[in-house]
């Protein structure tokens, strides 16, 4: 009975070892897939970090450009404004002085409120009109004059 018992015990261990080996193989495959996923995630993370860095650099460059433009616009003697759909969305302090109000009082207002209808229409038809200059005539009267490429009023 001893050889049969020994053979039976060996058969049981052999049969039990097959599922253990299959489970071990599955575990190794899962670990390999997990390592690949970790590697892919690390690459994606590095790419996202680079995109974030580039986005931050672009935002900083835009802020610097806006600051340079704002300084330039505010140092100009001419009245400068940006109009969108007939509404003033930005203006410099020179324009505010020309029309006799605060700069914030210009923003959000309809351009036609400050100009004759014909001039407002001309500006809306020719959006490159950007320069309003206050000049002093010989007799000392101040006159607002609007100039644009190929257009004089």
PDB file of N, CA and C in Angstrom, residues 5-80:
ATOM      1  N   UNK A   5       0.024   4.650  -2.137  1.00  0.00           N
ATOM      2  CA  UNK A   5      -0.243   5.865  -1.372  1.00  0.00           C
ATOM      3  C   UNK A   5       0.697   6.979  -1.820  1.00  0.00           C
ATOM      4  N   UNK A   6       1.936   6.613  -1.982  1.00  0.00           N
ATOM      5  CA  UNK A   6       2.919   7.596  -2.429  1.00  0.00           C
ATOM      6  C   UNK A   6       2.568   8.101  -3.825  1.00  0.00           C
ATOM      7  N   UNK A   7       2.163   7.199  -4.710  1.00  0.00           N
ATOM      8  CA  UNK A   7       1.771   7.578  -6.063  1.00  0.00           C
ATOM      9  C   UNK A   7       0.506   8.445  -6.044  1.00  0.00           C
ATOM     10  N   UNK A   8      -0.422   8.141  -5.190  1.00  0.00           N
ATOM     11  CA  UNK A   8      -1.647   8.922  -5.059  1.00  0.00           C
ATOM     12  C   UNK A   8      -1.337  10.320  -4.549  1.00  0.00           C
ATOM     13  N   UNK A   9      -0.484  10.403  -3.571  1.00  0.00           N
ATOM     14  CA  UNK A   9      -0.108  11.711  -3.010  1.00  0.00           C
ATOM     15  C   UNK A   9       0.610  12.538  -4.074  1.00  0.00           C
ATOM     16  N   UNK A  10       1.473  11.882  -4.849  1.00  0.00           N
ATOM     17  CA  UNK A  10       2.183  12.598  -5.913  1.00  0.00           C
ATOM     18  C   UNK A  10       1.198  13.077  -6.979  1.00  0.00           C
ATOM     19  N   UNK A  11       0.218  12.256  -7.304  1.00  0.00           N
ATOM     20  CA  UNK A  11      -0.777  12.645  -8.302  1.00  0.00           C
ATOM     21  C   UNK A  11      -1.592  13.843  -7.806  1.00  0.00           C
ATOM     22  N   UNK A  12      -1.933  13.824  -6.534  1.00  0.00           N
ATOM     23  CA  UNK A  12      -2.699  14.934  -5.962  1.00  0.00           C
ATOM     24  C   UNK A  12      -1.875  16.228  -6.024  1.00  0.00           C
ATOM     25  N   UNK A  13      -0.617  16.139  -5.638  1.00  0.00           N
ATOM     26  CA  UNK A  13       0.253  17.328  -5.705  1.00  0.00           C
ATOM     27  C   UNK A  13       0.439  17.808  -7.138  1.00  0.00           C
ATOM     28  N   UNK A  14       0.570  16.850  -8.057  1.00  0.00           N
ATOM     29  CA  UNK A  14       0.737  17.214  -9.455  1.00  0.00           C
ATOM     30  C   UNK A  14      -0.519  17.918  -9.982  1.00  0.00           C
ATOM     31  N   UNK A  15      -1.682  17.351  -9.656  1.00  0.00           N
ATOM     32  CA  UNK A  15      -2.937  17.949 -10.095  1.00  0.00           C
ATOM     33  C   UNK A  15      -3.166  19.314  -9.432  1.00  0.00           C
ATOM     34  N   UNK A  16      -2.745  19.454  -8.215  1.00  0.00           N
ATOM     35  CA  UNK A  16      -2.893  20.726  -7.517  1.00  0.00           C
ATOM     36  C   UNK A  16      -1.895  21.752  -8.048  1.00  0.00           C
ATOM     37  N   UNK A  17      -0.757  21.303  -8.528  1.00  0.00           N
ATOM     38  CA  UNK A  17       0.268  22.221  -9.015  1.00  0.00           C
ATOM     39  C   UNK A  17      -0.124  22.864 -10.341  1.00  0.00           C
ATOM     40  N   UNK A  18      -0.936  22.176 -11.160  1.00  0.00           N
ATOM     41  CA  UNK A  18      -1.334  22.719 -12.457  1.00  0.00           C
ATOM     42  C   UNK A  18      -2.107  24.030 -12.279  1.00  0.00           C
ATOM     43  N   UNK A  19      -3.163  24.071 -11.461  1.00  0.00           N
ATOM     44  CA  UNK A  19      -3.868  25.340 -11.275  1.00  0.00           C
ATOM     45  C   UNK A  19      -2.973  26.412 -10.635  1.00  0.00           C
ATOM     46  N   UNK A  20      -2.074  26.001  -9.761  1.00  0.00           N
ATOM     47  CA  UNK A  20      -1.173  26.972  -9.135  1.00  0.00           C
ATOM     48  C   UNK A  20      -0.257  27.569 -10.198  1.00  0.00           C
ATOM     49  N   UNK A  21       0.240  26.721 -11.116  1.00  0.00           N
ATOM     50  CA  UNK A  21       1.082  27.222 -12.199  1.00  0.00           C
ATOM     51  C   UNK A  21       0.285  28.150 -13.120  1.00  0.00           C
ATOM     52  N   UNK A  22      -0.957  27.787 -13.426  1.00  0.00           N
ATOM     53  CA  UNK A  22      -1.794  28.633 -14.268  1.00  0.00           C
ATOM     54  C   UNK A  22      -2.056  29.983 -13.588  1.00  0.00           C
ATOM     55  N   UNK A  23      -2.323  29.945 -12.297  1.00  0.00           N
ATOM     56  CA  UNK A  23      -2.537  31.186 -11.550  1.00  0.00           C
ATOM     57  C   UNK A  23      -1.260  32.028 -11.521  1.00  0.00           C
ATOM     58  N   UNK A  24      -0.128  31.384 -11.387  1.00  0.00           N
ATOM     59  CA  UNK A  24       1.143  32.110 -11.373  1.00  0.00           C
ATOM     60  C   UNK A  24       1.396  32.755 -12.734  1.00  0.00           C
ATOM     61  N   UNK A  25       1.097  32.017 -13.812  1.00  0.00           N
ATOM     62  CA  UNK A  25       1.258  32.581 -15.153  1.00  0.00           C
ATOM     63  C   UNK A  25       0.331  33.793 -15.353  1.00  0.00           C
ATOM     64  N   UNK A  26      -0.927  33.662 -14.892  1.00  0.00           N
ATOM     65  CA  UNK A  26      -1.861  34.785 -14.976  1.00  0.00           C
ATOM     66  C   UNK A  26      -1.350  35.984 -14.179  1.00  0.00           C
ATOM     67  N   UNK A  27      -0.825  35.714 -13.012  1.00  0.00           N
ATOM     68  CA  UNK A  27      -0.293  36.775 -12.169  1.00  0.00           C
ATOM     69  C   UNK A  27       0.881  37.471 -12.865  1.00  0.00           C
ATOM     70  N   UNK A  28       1.772  36.697 -13.487  1.00  0.00           N
ATOM     71  CA  UNK A  28       2.911  37.283 -14.197  1.00  0.00           C
ATOM     72  C   UNK A  28       2.450  38.130 -15.383  1.00  0.00           C
ATOM     73  N   UNK A  29       1.446  37.628 -16.133  1.00  0.00           N
ATOM     74  CA  UNK A  29       0.906  38.414 -17.242  1.00  0.00           C
ATOM     75  C   UNK A  29       0.264  39.706 -16.735  1.00  0.00           C
ATOM     76  N   UNK A  30      -0.472  39.632 -15.657  1.00  0.00           N
ATOM     77  CA  UNK A  30      -1.111  40.819 -15.079  1.00  0.00           C
ATOM     78  C   UNK A  30      -0.067  41.825 -14.609  1.00  0.00           C
ATOM     79  N   UNK A  31       0.996  41.322 -14.009  1.00  0.00           N
ATOM     80  CA  UNK A  31       2.069  42.215 -13.552  1.00  0.00           C
ATOM     81  C   UNK A  31       2.750  42.882 -14.745  1.00  0.00           C
ATOM     82  N   UNK A  32       2.932  42.141 -15.833  1.00  0.00           N
ATOM     83  CA  UNK A  32       3.547  42.697 -17.030  1.00  0.00           C
ATOM     84  C   UNK A  32       2.655  43.790 -17.624  1.00  0.00           C
ATOM     85  N   UNK A  33       1.339  43.515 -17.704  1.00  0.00           N
ATOM     86  CA  UNK A  33       0.406  44.529 -18.204  1.00  0.00           C
ATOM     87  C   UNK A  33       0.401  45.760 -17.295  1.00  0.00           C
ATOM     88  N   UNK A  34       0.477  45.547 -16.000  1.00  0.00           N
ATOM     89  CA  UNK A  34       0.498  46.656 -15.050  1.00  0.00           C
ATOM     90  C   UNK A  34       1.755  47.504 -15.258  1.00  0.00           C
ATOM     91  N   UNK A  35       2.913  46.851 -15.466  1.00  0.00           N
ATOM     92  CA  UNK A  35       4.147  47.602 -15.725  1.00  0.00           C
ATOM     93  C   UNK A  35       4.028  48.404 -17.020  1.00  0.00           C
ATOM     94  N   UNK A  36       3.431  47.821 -18.055  1.00  0.00           N
ATOM     95  CA  UNK A  36       3.224  48.548 -19.321  1.00  0.00           C
ATOM     96  C   UNK A  36       2.306  49.753 -19.105  1.00  0.00           C
ATOM     97  N   UNK A  37       1.248  49.546 -18.334  1.00  0.00           N
ATOM     98  CA  UNK A  37       0.317  50.649 -18.046  1.00  0.00           C
ATOM     99  C   UNK A  37       1.013  51.762 -17.268  1.00  0.00           C
ATOM    100  N   UNK A  38       1.819  51.388 -16.299  1.00  0.00           N
ATOM    101  CA  UNK A  38       2.558  52.385 -15.523  1.00  0.00           C
ATOM    102  C   UNK A  38       3.492  53.165 -16.439  1.00  0.00           C
ATOM    103  N   UNK A  39       4.169  52.459 -17.345  1.00  0.00           N
ATOM    104  CA  UNK A  39       5.073  53.115 -18.292  1.00  0.00           C
ATOM    105  C   UNK A  39       4.299  54.069 -19.209  1.00  0.00           C
ATOM    106  N   UNK A  40       3.149  53.633 -19.741  1.00  0.00           N
ATOM    107  CA  UNK A  40       2.324  54.485 -20.600  1.00  0.00           C
ATOM    108  C   UNK A  40       1.820  55.709 -19.833  1.00  0.00           C
ATOM    109  N   UNK A  41       1.397  55.496 -18.593  1.00  0.00           N
ATOM    110  CA  UNK A  41       0.926  56.612 -17.773  1.00  0.00           C
ATOM    111  C   UNK A  41       2.052  57.606 -17.483  1.00  0.00           C
ATOM    112  N   UNK A  42       3.254  57.097 -17.246  1.00  0.00           N
ATOM    113  CA  UNK A  42       4.388  57.985 -17.002  1.00  0.00           C
ATOM    114  C   UNK A  42       4.691  58.814 -18.247  1.00  0.00           C
ATOM    115  N   UNK A  43       4.632  58.189 -19.422  1.00  0.00           N
ATOM    116  CA  UNK A  43       4.855  58.934 -20.667  1.00  0.00           C
ATOM    117  C   UNK A  43       3.763  59.984 -20.874  1.00  0.00           C
ATOM    118  N   UNK A  44       2.508  59.611 -20.643  1.00  0.00           N
ATOM    119  CA  UNK A  44       1.403  60.563 -20.780  1.00  0.00           C
ATOM    120  C   UNK A  44       1.548  61.715 -19.793  1.00  0.00           C
ATOM    121  N   UNK A  45       1.945  61.391 -18.584  1.00  0.00           N
ATOM    122  CA  UNK A  45       2.137  62.416 -17.556  1.00  0.00           C
ATOM    123  C   UNK A  45       3.241  63.384 -17.973  1.00  0.00           C
ATOM    124  N   UNK A  46       4.348  62.859 -18.496  1.00  0.00           N
ATOM    125  CA  UNK A  46       5.449  63.718 -18.948  1.00  0.00           C
ATOM    126  C   UNK A  46       4.981  64.621 -20.088  1.00  0.00           C
ATOM    127  N   UNK A  47       4.199  64.080 -21.012  1.00  0.00           N
ATOM    128  CA  UNK A  47       3.687  64.868 -22.135  1.00  0.00           C
ATOM    129  C   UNK A  47       2.745  65.967 -21.625  1.00  0.00           C
ATOM    130  N   UNK A  48       1.866  65.623 -20.693  1.00  0.00           N
ATOM    131  CA  UNK A  48       0.955  66.619 -20.123  1.00  0.00           C
ATOM    132  C   UNK A  48       1.724  67.707 -19.377  1.00  0.00           C
ATOM    133  N   UNK A  49       2.762  67.320 -18.642  1.00  0.00           N
ATOM    134  CA  UNK A  49       3.581  68.303 -17.937  1.00  0.00           C
ATOM    135  C   UNK A  49       4.228  69.269 -18.925  1.00  0.00           C
ATOM    136  N   UNK A  50       4.707  68.743 -20.054  1.00  0.00           N
ATOM    137  CA  UNK A  50       5.313  69.587 -21.083  1.00  0.00           C
ATOM    138  C   UNK A  50       4.271  70.541 -21.676  1.00  0.00           C
ATOM    139  N   UNK A  51       3.070  70.035 -21.946  1.00  0.00           N
ATOM    140  CA  UNK A  51       2.001  70.883 -22.482  1.00  0.00           C
ATOM    141  C   UNK A  51       1.614  71.975 -21.495  1.00  0.00           C
ATOM    142  N   UNK A  52       1.554  71.636 -20.213  1.00  0.00           N
ATOM    143  CA  UNK A  52       1.229  72.621 -19.181  1.00  0.00           C
ATOM    144  C   UNK A  52       2.311  73.698 -19.141  1.00  0.00           C
ATOM    145  N   UNK A  53       3.568  73.283 -19.198  1.00  0.00           N
ATOM    146  CA  UNK A  53       4.678  74.231 -19.183  1.00  0.00           C
ATOM    147  C   UNK A  53       4.596  75.171 -20.386  1.00  0.00           C
ATOM    148  N   UNK A  54       4.340  74.619 -21.571  1.00  0.00           N
ATOM    149  CA  UNK A  54       4.226  75.440 -22.775  1.00  0.00           C
ATOM    150  C   UNK A  54       3.031  76.389 -22.676  1.00  0.00           C
ATOM    151  N   UNK A  55       1.934  75.897 -22.134  1.00  0.00           N
ATOM    152  CA  UNK A  55       0.743  76.742 -21.954  1.00  0.00           C
ATOM    153  C   UNK A  55       1.051  77.898 -20.997  1.00  0.00           C
ATOM    154  N   UNK A  56       1.759  77.603 -19.917  1.00  0.00           N
ATOM    155  CA  UNK A  56       2.123  78.647 -18.957  1.00  0.00           C
ATOM    156  C   UNK A  56       3.044  79.677 -19.599  1.00  0.00           C
ATOM    157  N   UNK A  57       3.999  79.214 -20.411  1.00  0.00           N
ATOM    158  CA  UNK A  57       4.896  80.139 -21.112  1.00  0.00           C
ATOM    159  C   UNK A  57       4.111  81.021 -22.079  1.00  0.00           C
ATOM    160  N   UNK A  58       3.147  80.423 -22.780  1.00  0.00           N
ATOM    161  CA  UNK A  58       2.312  81.184 -23.710  1.00  0.00           C
ATOM    162  C   UNK A  58       1.482  82.223 -22.963  1.00  0.00           C
ATOM    163  N   UNK A  59       0.902  81.839 -21.831  1.00  0.00           N
ATOM    164  CA  UNK A  59       0.113  82.778 -21.030  1.00  0.00           C
ATOM    165  C   UNK A  59       0.982  83.935 -20.542  1.00  0.00           C
ATOM    166  N   UNK A  60       2.191  83.631 -20.098  1.00  0.00           N
ATOM    167  CA  UNK A  60       3.102  84.669 -19.619  1.00  0.00           C
ATOM    168  C   UNK A  60       3.476  85.618 -20.754  1.00  0.00           C
ATOM    169  N   UNK A  61       3.750  85.066 -21.933  1.00  0.00           N
ATOM    170  CA  UNK A  61       4.076  85.902 -23.094  1.00  0.00           C
ATOM    171  C   UNK A  61       2.888  86.788 -23.458  1.00  0.00           C
ATOM    172  N   UNK A  62       1.682  86.251 -23.382  1.00  0.00           N
ATOM    173  CA  UNK A  62       0.483  87.036 -23.668  1.00  0.00           C
ATOM    174  C   UNK A  62       0.314  88.161 -22.648  1.00  0.00           C
ATOM    175  N   UNK A  63       0.527  87.861 -21.368  1.00  0.00           N
ATOM    176  CA  UNK A  63       0.429  88.901 -20.333  1.00  0.00           C
ATOM    177  C   UNK A  63       1.456  90.015 -20.588  1.00  0.00           C
ATOM    178  N   UNK A  64       2.676  89.628 -20.932  1.00  0.00           N
ATOM    179  CA  UNK A  64       3.709  90.628 -21.217  1.00  0.00           C
ATOM    180  C   UNK A  64       3.331  91.466 -22.434  1.00  0.00           C
ATOM    181  N   UNK A  65       2.795  90.824 -23.467  1.00  0.00           N
ATOM    182  CA  UNK A  65       2.379  91.542 -24.671  1.00  0.00           C
ATOM    183  C   UNK A  65       1.240  92.501 -24.353  1.00  0.00           C
ATOM    184  N   UNK A  66       0.275  92.049 -23.565  1.00  0.00           N
ATOM    185  CA  UNK A  66      -0.841  92.910 -23.187  1.00  0.00           C
ATOM    186  C   UNK A  66      -0.348  94.108 -22.374  1.00  0.00           C
ATOM    187  N   UNK A  67       0.615  93.866 -21.494  1.00  0.00           N
ATOM    188  CA  UNK A  67       1.166  94.947 -20.690  1.00  0.00           C
ATOM    189  C   UNK A  67       1.890  95.960 -21.579  1.00  0.00           C
ATOM    190  N   UNK A  68       2.692  95.471 -22.527  1.00  0.00           N
ATOM    191  CA  UNK A  68       3.389  96.374 -23.448  1.00  0.00           C
ATOM    192  C   UNK A  68       2.371  97.184 -24.258  1.00  0.00           C
ATOM    193  N   UNK A  69       1.315  96.533 -24.736  1.00  0.00           N
ATOM    194  CA  UNK A  69       0.283  97.245 -25.490  1.00  0.00           C
ATOM    195  C   UNK A  69      -0.402  98.287 -24.622  1.00  0.00           C
ATOM    196  N   UNK A  70      -0.744  97.912 -23.395  1.00  0.00           N
ATOM    197  CA  UNK A  70      -1.437  98.837 -22.485  1.00  0.00           C
ATOM    198  C   UNK A  70      -0.549 100.053 -22.207  1.00  0.00           C
ATOM    199  N   UNK A  71       0.751  99.831 -21.970  1.00  0.00           N
ATOM    200  CA  UNK A  71       1.677 100.942 -21.723  1.00  0.00           C
ATOM    201  C   UNK A  71       1.753 101.840 -22.955  1.00  0.00           C
ATOM    202  N   UNK A  72       1.859 101.214 -24.120  1.00  0.00           N
ATOM    203  CA  UNK A  72       1.919 101.982 -25.366  1.00  0.00           C
ATOM    204  C   UNK A  72       0.634 102.784 -25.572  1.00  0.00           C
ATOM    205  N   UNK A  73      -0.506 102.140 -25.385  1.00  0.00           N
ATOM    206  CA  UNK A  73      -1.793 102.809 -25.588  1.00  0.00           C
ATOM    207  C   UNK A  73      -1.971 103.959 -24.604  1.00  0.00           C
ATOM    208  N   UNK A  74      -1.577 103.756 -23.356  1.00  0.00           N
ATOM    209  CA  UNK A  74      -1.758 104.801 -22.343  1.00  0.00           C
ATOM    210  C   UNK A  74      -0.774 105.950 -22.529  1.00  0.00           C
ATOM    211  N   UNK A  75       0.364 105.684 -23.161  1.00  0.00           N
ATOM    212  CA  UNK A  75       1.334 106.763 -23.356  1.00  0.00           C
ATOM    213  C   UNK A  75       1.045 107.575 -24.623  1.00  0.00           C
ATOM    214  N   UNK A  76       0.121 107.108 -25.434  1.00  0.00           N
ATOM    215  CA  UNK A  76      -0.212 107.808 -26.673  1.00  0.00           C
ATOM    216  C   UNK A  76      -1.060 109.037 -26.369  1.00  0.00           C
ATOM    217  N   UNK A  77      -0.846 110.103 -27.148  1.00  0.00           N
ATOM    218  CA  UNK A  77      -1.672 111.293 -27.019  1.00  0.00           C
ATOM    219  C   UNK A  77      -2.993 111.101 -27.754  1.00  0.00           C
ATOM    220  N   UNK A  78      -2.992 110.185 -28.708  1.00  0.00           N
ATOM    221  CA  UNK A  78      -4.196 109.916 -29.479  1.00  0.00           C
ATOM    222  C   UNK A  78      -5.166 109.070 -28.652  1.00  0.00           C
ATOM    223  N   UNK A  79      -6.430 109.238 -28.964  1.00  0.00           N
ATOM    224  CA  UNK A  79      -7.447 108.411 -28.329  1.00  0.00           C
ATOM    225  C   UNK A  79      -7.553 107.089 -29.067  1.00  0.00           C
ATOM    226  N   UNK A  80      -7.318 106.007 -28.358  1.00  0.00           N
ATOM    227  CA  UNK A  80      -7.388 104.677 -28.953  1.00  0.00           C
ATOM    228  C   UNK A  80      -8.541 103.908 -28.336  1.00  0.00           C
TER     229      UNK A  80
END
